[in-house]
CSV table of C-alpha atoms in Angstrom, one decimal:
chain,number,residue,atom,x,y,z
A,1,MET,CA,25.0,-20.7,-8.7
A,2,LYS,CA,25.7,-23.6,-6.3
A,3,LEU,CA,22.9,-24.7,-4.0
A,4,SER,CA,25.2,-24.2,-1.0
A,5,GLN,CA,25.6,-20.5,-1.9
A,6,LEU,CA,21.9,-20.0,-2.0
A,7,LEU,CA,21.4,-21.7,1.3
A,8,ARG,CA,24.0,-19.5,3.1
A,9,ASP,CA,21.4,-17.9,5.5
A,10,VAL,CA,18.8,-20.8,5.5
A,11,ALA,CA,18.3,-23.0,8.6
A,12,VAL,CA,18.2,-26.4,7.0
A,13,ALA,CA,16.3,-29.1,8.9
A,14,ALA,CA,17.1,-32.0,6.5
A,15,ALA,CA,18.5,-32.4,3.0
A,16,THR,CA,19.0,-35.1,0.4
A,17,ALA,CA,20.2,-32.7,-2.3
A,18,ASP,CA,23.9,-32.4,-3.4
A,19,LEU,CA,24.8,-29.0,-2.0
A,20,ASN,CA,27.3,-28.6,-4.9
A,21,MET,CA,24.6,-28.9,-7.6
A,22,GLU,CA,24.2,-25.9,-9.9
A,23,ILE,CA,20.9,-24.0,-9.7
A,24,GLY,CA,19.8,-22.0,-12.7
A,25,ASP,CA,17.0,-19.9,-11.2
A,26,ILE,CA,14.4,-20.0,-8.4
A,27,SER,CA,10.6,-20.5,-8.9
A,28,TYR,CA,7.7,-20.8,-6.5
A,29,ASP,CA,5.0,-21.2,-9.1
A,30,SER,CA,5.1,-24.6,-10.8
A,31,ARG,CA,3.6,-23.1,-14.0
A,32,CYS,CA,6.6,-20.9,-14.3
A,33,THR,CA,9.3,-23.4,-13.4
A,34,LYS,CA,12.1,-23.9,-15.9
A,35,LYS,CA,14.8,-26.5,-16.4
A,36,GLY,CA,17.5,-26.2,-13.7
A,37,ASP,CA,15.3,-24.3,-11.2
A,38,LEU,CA,15.1,-24.6,-7.4
A,39,PHE,CA,11.4,-25.0,-6.8
A,40,VAL,CA,10.2,-23.5,-3.5
A,41,ALA,CA,7.0,-25.1,-2.2
A,42,MET,CA,4.9,-22.8,0.0
A,43,ALA,CA,1.6,-23.4,1.8
A,44,GLY,CA,-0.8,-20.8,0.5
A,45,PHE,CA,-4.4,-19.8,1.3
A,46,ALA,CA,-6.1,-21.1,-1.7
A,47,THR,CA,-3.7,-24.1,-2.3
A,48,ASP,CA,-0.5,-25.7,-1.0
A,49,GLY,CA,2.6,-25.5,-3.2
A,50,HIS,CA,3.7,-28.9,-2.0
A,51,ARG,CA,0.9,-30.4,-4.2
A,52,TYR,CA,2.6,-29.0,-7.3
A,53,ILE,CA,6.1,-30.5,-6.7
A,54,PRO,CA,5.5,-33.2,-9.3
A,55,MET,CA,4.5,-30.6,-11.9
A,56,ALA,CA,7.6,-28.5,-11.0
A,57,VAL,CA,9.9,-31.5,-11.4
A,58,GLU,CA,8.2,-32.4,-14.7
A,59,ARG,CA,8.9,-28.9,-15.9
A,60,GLY,CA,12.6,-29.2,-15.0
A,61,ALA,CA,13.1,-28.4,-11.3
A,62,VAL,CA,16.3,-30.1,-10.1
A,63,CYS,CA,15.8,-29.5,-6.4
A,64,VAL,CA,12.9,-28.7,-4.1
A,65,LEU,CA,12.9,-26.4,-1.1
A,66,CYS,CA,10.0,-27.4,1.1
A,67,GLU,CA,8.5,-27.8,4.6
A,68,GLN,CA,7.3,-31.4,4.1
A,69,LYS,CA,9.2,-34.3,2.6
A,70,PRO,CA,8.2,-34.7,-1.0
A,71,GLU,CA,6.1,-37.7,-1.9
A,72,ILE,CA,8.1,-38.3,-5.0
A,73,ASP,CA,11.8,-39.1,-5.4
A,74,VAL,CA,13.5,-35.7,-5.9
A,75,PRO,CA,16.5,-34.0,-4.3
A,76,TYR,CA,15.1,-31.7,-1.6
A,77,VAL,CA,16.0,-29.3,1.2
A,78,GLN,CA,13.6,-29.3,4.1
A,79,VAL,CA,13.1,-26.1,6.2
A,80,ALA,CA,10.7,-25.0,8.9
A,81,ASP,CA,9.5,-21.9,7.0
A,82,SER,CA,9.7,-22.0,3.2
A,83,ARG,CA,8.4,-18.4,2.9
A,84,LEU,CA,11.3,-17.1,4.9
A,85,ALA,CA,13.6,-19.5,3.0
A,86,LEU,CA,12.4,-18.1,-0.4
A,87,ALA,CA,13.3,-14.6,0.8
A,88,GLN,CA,16.7,-15.8,1.9
A,89,VAL,CA,17.6,-17.7,-1.2
A,90,SER,CA,16.3,-14.9,-3.4
A,91,ALA,CA,18.5,-12.4,-1.7
A,92,ALA,CA,21.5,-14.7,-2.2
A,93,TYR,CA,20.6,-15.4,-5.9
A,94,PHE,CA,20.5,-11.7,-6.7
A,95,GLY,CA,23.7,-10.9,-4.7
A,96,TYR,CA,22.1,-9.2,-1.7
A,97,PRO,CA,21.3,-6.0,-3.5
A,98,ALA,CA,19.4,-4.5,-0.6
A,99,GLU,CA,22.6,-4.3,1.4
A,100,LYS,CA,24.0,-1.9,-1.2
A,101,MET,CA,21.3,0.7,-0.7
A,102,THR,CA,19.6,2.6,2.2
A,103,LEU,CA,16.1,1.3,2.7
A,104,VAL,CA,13.1,3.1,4.2
A,105,GLY,CA,10.0,1.1,5.0
A,106,VAL,CA,6.6,2.7,5.5
A,107,THR,CA,3.7,0.8,7.1
A,108,GLY,CA,0.3,1.7,8.3
A,109,THR,CA,-3.3,1.5,7.2
A,110,ASN,CA,-3.4,4.9,5.4
A,111,GLY,CA,-0.8,7.4,4.1
A,112,LYS,CA,1.8,4.9,3.0
A,113,THR,CA,1.8,5.9,-0.7
A,114,THR,CA,1.8,9.7,-0.1
A,115,THR,CA,4.6,9.3,2.5
A,116,THR,CA,6.8,7.4,0.1
A,117,TYR,CA,6.3,9.8,-2.8
A,118,LEU,CA,7.0,12.9,-0.7
A,119,LEU,CA,10.1,11.3,0.9
A,120,LYS,CA,11.4,10.2,-2.5
A,121,ASP,CA,11.0,13.9,-3.6
A,122,VAL,CA,12.9,15.2,-0.6
A,123,LEU,CA,15.8,12.7,-0.9
A,124,GLU,CA,16.2,13.4,-4.6
A,125,HIS,CA,16.1,17.2,-4.4
A,126,ALA,CA,17.7,17.8,-0.9
A,127,ALA,CA,20.2,15.0,-0.7
A,128,GLY,CA,21.0,14.4,-4.4
A,129,ALA,CA,20.1,10.7,-4.1
A,130,LYS,CA,18.8,8.4,-6.8
A,131,VAL,CA,15.7,6.8,-5.3
A,132,GLY,CA,13.8,3.6,-6.0
A,133,LEU,CA,10.2,3.5,-5.0
A,134,ILE,CA,8.0,0.4,-4.3
A,135,GLY,CA,4.3,0.7,-3.6
A,136,THR,CA,0.7,0.6,-4.4
A,137,ASN,CA,0.6,3.1,-7.3
A,138,GLN,CA,3.7,1.9,-9.1
A,139,ASN,CA,7.3,1.0,-8.8
A,140,MET,CA,10.0,3.5,-9.9
A,141,ILE,CA,13.7,3.4,-10.5
A,142,GLY,CA,14.5,7.1,-10.4
A,143,ALA,CA,12.2,8.6,-13.0
A,144,GLU,CA,11.5,5.3,-14.7
A,145,VAL,CA,8.0,3.9,-14.0
A,146,LEU,CA,7.4,0.2,-13.6
A,147,HIS,CA,4.1,-1.6,-13.3
A,148,THR,CA,3.1,-3.2,-10.0
A,149,GLU,CA,0.6,-5.8,-9.0
A,150,ARG,CA,0.6,-5.5,-5.2
A,151,THR,CA,1.8,-3.1,-2.6
A,152,THR,CA,4.8,-5.2,-1.6
A,153,PRO,CA,6.0,-7.8,-4.2
A,154,GLU,CA,6.7,-11.4,-3.3
A,155,SER,CA,10.3,-11.8,-2.0
A,156,TYR,CA,11.8,-13.2,-5.3
A,157,GLU,CA,10.3,-10.3,-7.3
A,158,LEU,CA,11.3,-7.8,-4.6
A,159,GLN,CA,15.0,-9.0,-4.6
A,160,LYS,CA,15.0,-8.9,-8.4
A,161,LEU,CA,13.7,-5.3,-8.2
A,162,PHE,CA,16.3,-4.4,-5.7
A,163,ARG,CA,19.0,-5.8,-8.1
A,164,GLU,CA,17.6,-3.6,-10.9
A,165,MET,CA,17.6,-0.6,-8.7
A,166,ALA,CA,21.2,-1.1,-7.4
A,167,ASP,CA,22.4,-1.8,-10.9
A,168,ALA,CA,20.8,1.5,-12.1
A,169,GLY,CA,22.7,3.4,-9.4
A,170,CYS,CA,20.0,3.9,-6.8
A,171,THR,CA,21.4,4.9,-3.4
A,172,HIS,CA,18.1,4.8,-1.5
A,173,VAL,CA,14.8,2.8,-1.7
A,174,VAL,CA,11.5,4.0,-0.1
A,175,MET,CA,8.9,1.3,0.0
A,176,GLU,CA,5.5,0.6,1.3
A,177,VAL,CA,5.6,-2.5,3.6
A,178,SER,CA,2.1,-4.1,3.9
A,179,SER,CA,1.1,-6.2,6.9
A,180,HIS,CA,0.7,-9.1,4.5
A,181,ALA,CA,4.3,-8.7,3.4
A,182,LEU,CA,5.6,-8.7,7.0
A,183,VAL,CA,3.6,-11.8,8.0
A,184,LEU,CA,4.3,-13.7,4.8
A,185,GLU,CA,8.1,-12.9,5.0
A,186,ARG,CA,8.2,-11.0,1.7
A,187,VAL,CA,10.7,-8.7,3.4
A,188,GLY,CA,12.3,-11.6,5.3
A,189,GLY,CA,16.0,-10.9,6.0
A,190,ILE,CA,15.9,-7.2,5.0
A,191,ARG,CA,17.2,-4.5,7.3
A,192,PHE,CA,15.7,-1.1,7.0
A,193,ALA,CA,17.6,2.1,7.9
A,194,VAL,CA,14.3,3.7,8.8
A,195,GLY,CA,10.8,2.4,9.5
A,196,ILE,CA,7.7,4.7,9.5
A,197,PHE,CA,4.4,4.0,11.1
A,198,THR,CA,1.5,6.2,9.9
A,199,ASN,CA,-1.6,5.0,11.6
A,200,LEU,CA,-3.7,1.9,12.3
A,201,THR,CA,-7.4,1.7,11.5
A,202,GLN,CA,-9.7,-1.1,10.5
A,203,ASP,CA,-8.7,-3.0,7.3
A,204,HIS,CA,-7.6,-6.5,6.3
A,205,LEU,CA,-9.4,-8.2,9.2
A,206,ASP,CA,-10.4,-10.9,6.7
A,207,PHE,CA,-6.7,-11.8,6.8
A,208,HIS,CA,-5.5,-10.9,10.3
A,209,GLY,CA,-8.8,-11.7,12.2
A,210,THR,CA,-8.4,-9.0,14.9
A,211,MET,CA,-7.0,-5.5,15.2
A,212,GLU,CA,-4.5,-6.8,17.7
A,213,ALA,CA,-3.1,-9.3,15.2
A,214,TYR,CA,-3.1,-6.6,12.6
A,215,CYS,CA,-1.1,-4.3,14.9
A,216,ASP,CA,1.3,-7.0,15.7
A,217,ALA,CA,1.9,-7.7,12.0
A,218,LYS,CA,2.8,-4.0,11.5
A,219,ALA,CA,5.0,-4.1,14.5
A,220,LEU,CA,7.3,-6.6,12.8
A,221,LEU,CA,8.8,-3.7,10.8
A,222,PHE,CA,10.2,-2.2,13.9
A,223,ARG,CA,12.1,-5.4,14.8
A,224,ARG,CA,14.1,-5.0,11.6
A,225,CYS,CA,15.0,-1.3,11.3
A,226,ASP,CA,17.6,1.0,12.9
A,227,VAL,CA,15.3,4.1,13.4
A,228,GLY,CA,11.6,3.7,14.1
A,229,ILE,CA,9.4,6.7,13.5
A,230,TYR,CA,5.9,6.4,14.8
A,231,ASN,CA,2.7,8.4,15.2
A,232,ALA,CA,2.4,9.1,18.9
A,233,ASP,CA,-1.2,10.3,18.5
A,234,ASP,CA,-2.3,6.9,17.2
A,235,PRO,CA,-3.8,4.7,20.0
A,236,TRP,CA,-2.1,1.6,18.7
A,237,SER,CA,1.4,3.1,18.9
A,238,GLY,CA,2.1,1.8,22.4
A,239,ARG,CA,1.4,-1.8,21.5
A,240,LEU,CA,3.1,-1.4,18.1
A,241,MET,CA,6.4,0.0,19.5
A,242,GLU,CA,6.6,-2.2,22.6
A,243,GLY,CA,9.7,-4.2,22.5
A,244,ALA,CA,11.1,-2.5,19.4
A,245,SER,CA,14.9,-2.6,19.5
A,246,CYS,CA,15.4,0.4,17.1
A,247,ARG,CA,15.9,4.0,18.1
A,248,LYS,CA,12.5,5.5,18.5
A,249,VAL,CA,11.3,8.9,17.2
A,250,SER,CA,7.8,10.0,17.9
A,251,ILE,CA,5.8,12.4,15.7
A,252,GLY,CA,2.4,14.1,16.5
A,253,GLU,CA,0.4,17.1,17.3
A,254,HIS,CA,0.8,16.9,21.0
A,255,GLN,CA,3.6,15.3,23.0
A,256,ALA,CA,6.2,14.1,20.5
A,257,ASP,CA,9.9,14.4,19.5
A,258,LEU,CA,8.8,16.2,16.4
A,259,ARG,CA,5.4,17.9,16.6
A,260,ALA,CA,3.2,20.1,14.5
A,261,GLU,CA,2.0,23.4,16.0
A,262,HIS,CA,-0.1,26.3,14.6
A,263,ILE,CA,-1.7,24.1,12.0
A,264,VAL,CA,-3.6,25.8,9.2
A,265,LEU,CA,-5.8,23.7,6.9
A,266,SER,CA,-7.2,25.1,3.6
A,267,ALA,CA,-8.2,24.1,0.1
A,268,GLU,CA,-4.7,25.0,-1.0
A,269,GLY,CA,-3.0,22.6,1.4
A,270,ILE,CA,-1.6,22.5,4.9
A,271,ALA,CA,0.8,24.7,6.9
A,272,PHE,CA,2.3,24.3,10.3
A,273,ASP,CA,5.4,24.8,12.4
A,274,ALA,CA,7.5,21.7,12.8
A,275,VAL,CA,8.9,21.9,16.4
A,276,GLU,CA,11.9,19.9,17.6
A,277,TYR,CA,14.1,20.7,20.6
A,278,GLY,CA,12.5,24.1,20.9
A,279,LYS,CA,13.3,25.1,17.3
A,280,SER,CA,10.5,25.8,14.9
A,281,THR,CA,10.6,25.3,11.1
A,282,PRO,CA,7.6,26.5,8.9
A,283,ILE,CA,6.2,23.9,6.7
A,284,HIS,CA,3.8,24.2,3.7
A,285,VAL,CA,2.5,21.3,1.5
A,286,ALA,CA,0.0,21.9,-1.3
A,287,ILE,CA,-2.0,18.8,-0.5
A,288,PRO,CA,-5.1,19.4,1.6
A,289,GLY,CA,-6.4,17.4,4.6
A,290,GLY,CA,-5.5,17.2,8.3
A,291,PHE,CA,-4.1,13.7,7.8
A,292,MET,CA,-1.4,15.2,5.6
A,293,VAL,CA,0.1,16.8,8.8
A,294,TYR,CA,1.0,13.3,10.0
A,295,ASN,CA,2.2,12.2,6.6
A,296,THR,CA,4.5,15.2,6.4
A,297,LEU,CA,5.8,14.8,9.9
A,298,GLY,CA,6.8,11.2,9.1
A,299,VAL,CA,8.6,12.4,6.0
A,300,LEU,CA,10.4,15.2,7.9
A,301,ALA,CA,11.6,12.8,10.6
A,302,ALA,CA,12.7,10.1,8.2
A,303,ALA,CA,14.6,12.6,6.1
A,304,GLU,CA,16.3,14.0,9.2
A,305,ALA,CA,17.3,10.5,10.3
A,306,LEU,CA,19.0,10.2,6.9
A,307,GLY,CA,20.9,13.5,7.2
A,308,VAL,CA,18.5,16.0,5.6
A,309,SER,CA,17.7,19.1,7.7
A,310,LEU,CA,14.1,20.2,8.4
A,311,ALA,CA,14.8,23.4,6.6
A,312,ASP,CA,16.0,21.6,3.5
A,313,SER,CA,13.0,19.2,3.5
A,314,ALA,CA,10.7,22.1,4.0
A,315,GLN,CA,12.1,23.8,0.9
A,316,VAL,CA,11.4,20.7,-1.2
A,317,LEU,CA,8.0,20.0,0.2
A,318,SER,CA,6.8,23.6,-0.5
A,319,HIS,CA,7.1,22.7,-4.3
A,320,THR,CA,5.9,19.1,-4.2
A,321,ALA,CA,3.2,17.9,-6.6
A,322,HIS,CA,0.0,16.0,-5.9
A,323,VAL,CA,0.2,12.2,-5.7
A,324,LYS,CA,-2.0,10.4,-8.3
A,325,GLY,CA,-5.2,9.1,-6.8
A,326,ARG,CA,-4.8,11.0,-3.6
A,327,LEU,CA,-7.3,14.0,-3.5
A,328,GLU,CA,-6.5,14.3,-7.2
A,329,VAL,CA,-8.5,17.0,-9.0
A,330,VAL,CA,-10.2,16.0,-12.3
A,331,PRO,CA,-11.0,18.7,-14.8
A,332,THR,CA,-14.8,19.5,-15.2
A,333,ASP,CA,-16.9,21.7,-17.4
A,334,GLY,CA,-18.7,23.5,-14.6
A,335,ASP,CA,-18.4,25.3,-11.3
A,336,TYR,CA,-18.1,22.1,-9.3
A,337,THR,CA,-15.1,20.0,-8.4
A,338,ILE,CA,-14.4,16.3,-8.9
A,339,LEU,CA,-11.7,14.6,-6.7
A,340,ILE,CA,-10.4,11.0,-7.0
A,341,ASP,CA,-9.1,9.4,-3.9
A,342,TYR,CA,-8.0,5.9,-2.9
A,343,ALA,CA,-9.9,6.0,0.4
A,344,HIS,CA,-11.2,2.4,0.8
A,345,THR,CA,-11.2,2.1,4.6
A,346,PRO,CA,-13.5,3.7,7.2
A,347,ASP,CA,-10.7,6.0,8.5
A,348,ALA,CA,-9.5,7.0,5.1
A,349,LEU,CA,-13.0,7.8,3.9
A,350,GLU,CA,-13.7,9.9,7.0
A,351,ASN,CA,-10.4,11.8,6.6
A,352,VAL,CA,-11.0,12.6,3.0
A,353,LEU,CA,-14.6,13.7,3.5
A,354,ARG,CA,-13.7,15.9,6.5
A,355,ALA,CA,-10.9,17.4,4.5
A,356,VAL,CA,-13.3,18.3,1.7
A,357,GLN,CA,-15.8,19.7,4.2
A,358,GLY,CA,-13.1,22.3,5.1
A,359,PHE,CA,-13.1,23.9,1.6
A,360,ALA,CA,-16.3,22.9,-0.2
A,361,LYS,CA,-18.4,25.9,-1.1
A,362,GLY,CA,-21.4,23.6,-1.9
A,363,ARG,CA,-22.3,20.1,-1.1
A,364,VAL,CA,-19.9,17.2,-0.4
A,365,VAL,CA,-21.0,14.3,-2.6
A,366,ALA,CA,-19.5,10.9,-1.8
A,367,VAL,CA,-19.4,8.2,-4.5
A,368,PHE,CA,-18.1,5.0,-3.0
A,369,GLY,CA,-18.4,1.2,-2.6
A,370,CYS,CA,-16.5,-1.5,-0.9
A,371,GLY,CA,-14.3,-4.3,-2.2
A,372,GLY,CA,-15.5,-7.8,-2.5
A,373,ASP,CA,-13.9,-10.8,-0.8
A,374,ARG,CA,-12.6,-8.5,2.0
A,375,ASP,CA,-13.6,-7.6,5.5
A,376,ARG,CA,-17.5,-7.3,5.5
A,377,THR,CA,-17.7,-5.7,8.9
A,378,LYS,CA,-16.3,-2.4,7.6
A,379,ARG,CA,-19.1,-2.0,5.0
A,380,PRO,CA,-21.9,-0.6,7.2
A,381,LYS,CA,-19.3,1.5,9.0
A,382,MET,CA,-18.3,3.2,5.8
A,383,GLY,CA,-21.9,3.7,5.0
A,384,LYS,CA,-22.4,5.6,8.3
A,385,ILE,CA,-19.2,7.6,7.8
A,386,ALA,CA,-20.4,8.7,4.3
A,387,ALA,CA,-23.8,9.7,5.8
A,388,ASP,CA,-22.2,11.6,8.6
A,389,ASN,CA,-19.6,13.5,6.6
A,390,ALA,CA,-21.3,14.0,3.2
A,391,ASP,CA,-24.4,16.0,2.1
A,392,PHE,CA,-25.3,13.5,-0.6
A,393,VAL,CA,-24.2,9.8,-1.0
A,394,ILE,CA,-24.1,7.6,-4.1
A,395,VAL,CA,-23.5,4.0,-3.1
A,396,THR,CA,-22.0,2.0,-6.0
A,397,SER,CA,-19.6,-0.8,-6.8
A,398,ASP,CA,-15.8,-0.9,-6.1
A,399,ASN,CA,-13.9,-4.1,-7.0
A,400,PRO,CA,-16.6,-6.7,-6.4
A,401,ARG,CA,-14.1,-9.5,-7.2
A,402,THR,CA,-16.1,-12.8,-6.8
A,403,GLU,CA,-19.1,-11.2,-4.9
A,404,ALA,CA,-22.3,-9.9,-6.4
A,405,PRO,CA,-22.1,-6.1,-6.4
A,406,MET,CA,-25.6,-5.7,-5.0
A,407,ALA,CA,-24.8,-8.0,-2.1
A,408,ILE,CA,-21.9,-5.7,-1.2
A,409,ILE,CA,-24.1,-2.7,-1.5
A,410,GLU,CA,-26.7,-4.3,0.7
A,411,ASP,CA,-24.0,-4.7,3.4
A,412,ILE,CA,-23.3,-0.9,3.2
A,413,LEU,CA,-26.8,0.4,3.3
A,414,PRO,CA,-27.6,-0.3,7.0
A,415,GLY,CA,-25.0,2.3,7.8
A,416,LEU,CA,-27.1,4.9,6.1
A,417,ALA,CA,-30.5,3.6,7.3
A,418,ASP,CA,-31.0,6.0,10.3
A,419,SER,CA,-29.4,9.0,8.6
A,420,LYS,CA,-31.2,12.0,7.1
A,421,THR,CA,-28.5,12.4,4.5
A,422,PRO,CA,-30.1,11.7,1.1
A,423,HIS,CA,-28.6,8.8,-0.8
A,424,VAL,CA,-29.1,6.7,-3.9
A,425,THR,CA,-27.8,3.4,-5.1
A,426,VAL,CA,-26.3,3.0,-8.6
A,427,GLU,CA,-24.8,-0.4,-9.0
A,428,ASN,CA,-22.7,0.3,-12.1
A,429,ARG,CA,-19.7,2.5,-11.1
A,430,VAL,CA,-19.5,4.3,-14.5
A,431,GLU,CA,-23.3,5.1,-14.3
A,432,ALA,CA,-22.8,6.3,-10.7
A,433,ILE,CA,-20.1,8.7,-11.8
A,434,ARG,CA,-22.3,10.0,-14.7
A,435,TYR,CA,-25.2,10.3,-12.2
A,436,ALA,CA,-23.0,12.5,-9.9
A,437,ILE,CA,-22.1,14.7,-12.8
A,438,ASP,CA,-25.7,15.0,-14.0
A,439,HIS,CA,-26.8,16.1,-10.6
A,440,ALA,CA,-23.9,18.3,-9.7
A,441,GLN,CA,-24.8,21.8,-8.2
A,442,SER,CA,-22.8,25.0,-8.1
A,443,GLY,CA,-19.9,24.7,-5.6
A,444,ASP,CA,-20.2,20.9,-5.1
A,445,VAL,CA,-17.2,18.7,-4.5
A,446,ILE,CA,-17.7,15.2,-5.8
A,447,VAL,CA,-15.4,12.6,-4.2
A,448,LEU,CA,-14.9,9.4,-6.2
A,449,ALA,CA,-13.6,7.3,-3.4
A,450,GLY,CA,-12.0,3.8,-3.4
A,451,LYS,CA,-10.3,3.5,-6.8
A,452,GLY,CA,-7.6,6.2,-6.6
A,453,HIS,CA,-4.7,5.3,-8.9
A,454,GLU,CA,-6.4,2.1,-10.1
A,455,ASP,CA,-7.4,2.0,-13.8
A,456,TYR,CA,-9.4,-1.2,-13.6
A,457,GLN,CA,-12.3,-2.9,-11.9
A,458,GLU,CA,-11.8,-6.5,-10.8
A,459,ILE,CA,-14.8,-8.8,-11.4
A,460,ASN,CA,-14.6,-12.6,-11.1
A,461,HIS,CA,-10.7,-12.6,-11.2
A,462,VAL,CA,-10.7,-10.5,-14.4
A,463,LYS,CA,-9.5,-6.9,-14.4
A,464,HIS,CA,-11.7,-4.7,-16.7
A,465,HIS,CA,-10.3,-1.4,-17.8
A,466,LEU,CA,-11.9,1.5,-15.8
A,467,ASP,CA,-10.0,4.7,-15.3
A,468,GLU,CA,-12.2,7.3,-13.6
A,469,ARG,CA,-10.4,10.2,-15.2
A,470,GLU,CA,-11.3,8.8,-18.6
A,471,VAL,CA,-14.9,8.1,-17.5
A,472,VAL,CA,-15.3,11.8,-16.5
A,473,ALA,CA,-13.6,13.2,-19.6
A,474,GLU,CA,-15.5,11.0,-22.0
A,475,TYR,CA,-18.9,11.7,-20.4
A,476,LEU,CA,-18.3,15.5,-20.3
A,477,ALA,CA,-17.3,15.4,-24.0
A,478,ALA,CA,-20.4,13.3,-24.9
A,479,ARG,CA,-22.6,15.8,-23.1
A,480,LYS,CA,-21.2,18.7,-25.1
A,481,LYS,CA,-22.1,16.9,-28.3
């Protein structure tokens, strides 16, 4: 493809490159650069891609797209924002595949994954659509499952995935859109038919710095969608939707365009009446927890914006299955229950434990830790939430990354210090799970929080296999022997 074609949407500040030169591919990692590539140099957090221009050229790059003039003699195109430019040239390279499909973006601290799975289910069964899914658990092209490394891929990989989806006949894409992806232009140049905001609670402050900046990052989605669906009961909604140019649709349990009335929560799931323009539609979803009311309302509103009636959505949702790693039941050998949930923020942990309180016949046992190299201020808060909402707490390791596991645990423990809730510390997560099983009592519900769908534990940049389903199954089998 000619360089001029790739640069169609890019605001070029200066250029020495021949715009008629042929480009074979695009790369932004010098280690992966090939002969004939356009190398995009981006400033990162650990390092600056401009430092690796010589390596990229040595590996065969024929042109560099950059923010700073290269220090070596190489054809270049200079731009103000190379992250946005990467998104733009990637879209051009893959033939603008997003424009051939209807895109729905879901943002918020919690509930993104569940919302995307439920909406995919509704669109497939009520609208006959073939749906691509992009998110934390996995990527999907219809029923085909693809591995994923992050919630929202880098723009080049995202556009490549869109191309694969469009070529496979996908008519719709539902995707999680992280705050990082919005700030770092991974979704640069993409127009969404519908944007959904679930909620905003403390997370990622190591990246954003303040809750206000975190909110403003999420708000970027609603500058690039046609219909914006937002949780009117969330205190950040006013700031988030201020200045949004899209058509706004509010959801909630109080004053909202689409609201939930007569809510019933049980161990079997949720039930409520979805009320819109005075008309009521009964809804039932077999996933427990009060937070599921908001997730479901978001799905209903998004599906309706895409032409699916509330009644048709309700029919599909009444038969929907659980989402992996979200209040997922793990088989046990006794009269106690083990649940796996991805809850790794203060709000998510509180929501899950409160949901379990509603149906646990015995104790609520919380097994959790906090991720390393992330916001330290949430650690004692999660300790207090566990103490306030569980009957027994086991503090353990999550993904320690480059931090010492016990140092993270020491940050959590002050939150439990003034509580009468009994707690123990078991640094090794596998041993913590075994401890919970060994001390389980009749009617207990043990919540393994933080890992969810993940089947690894990240320690010093290495992902070690750790699937909590396997840990439970193997330990129960060993105990029988």
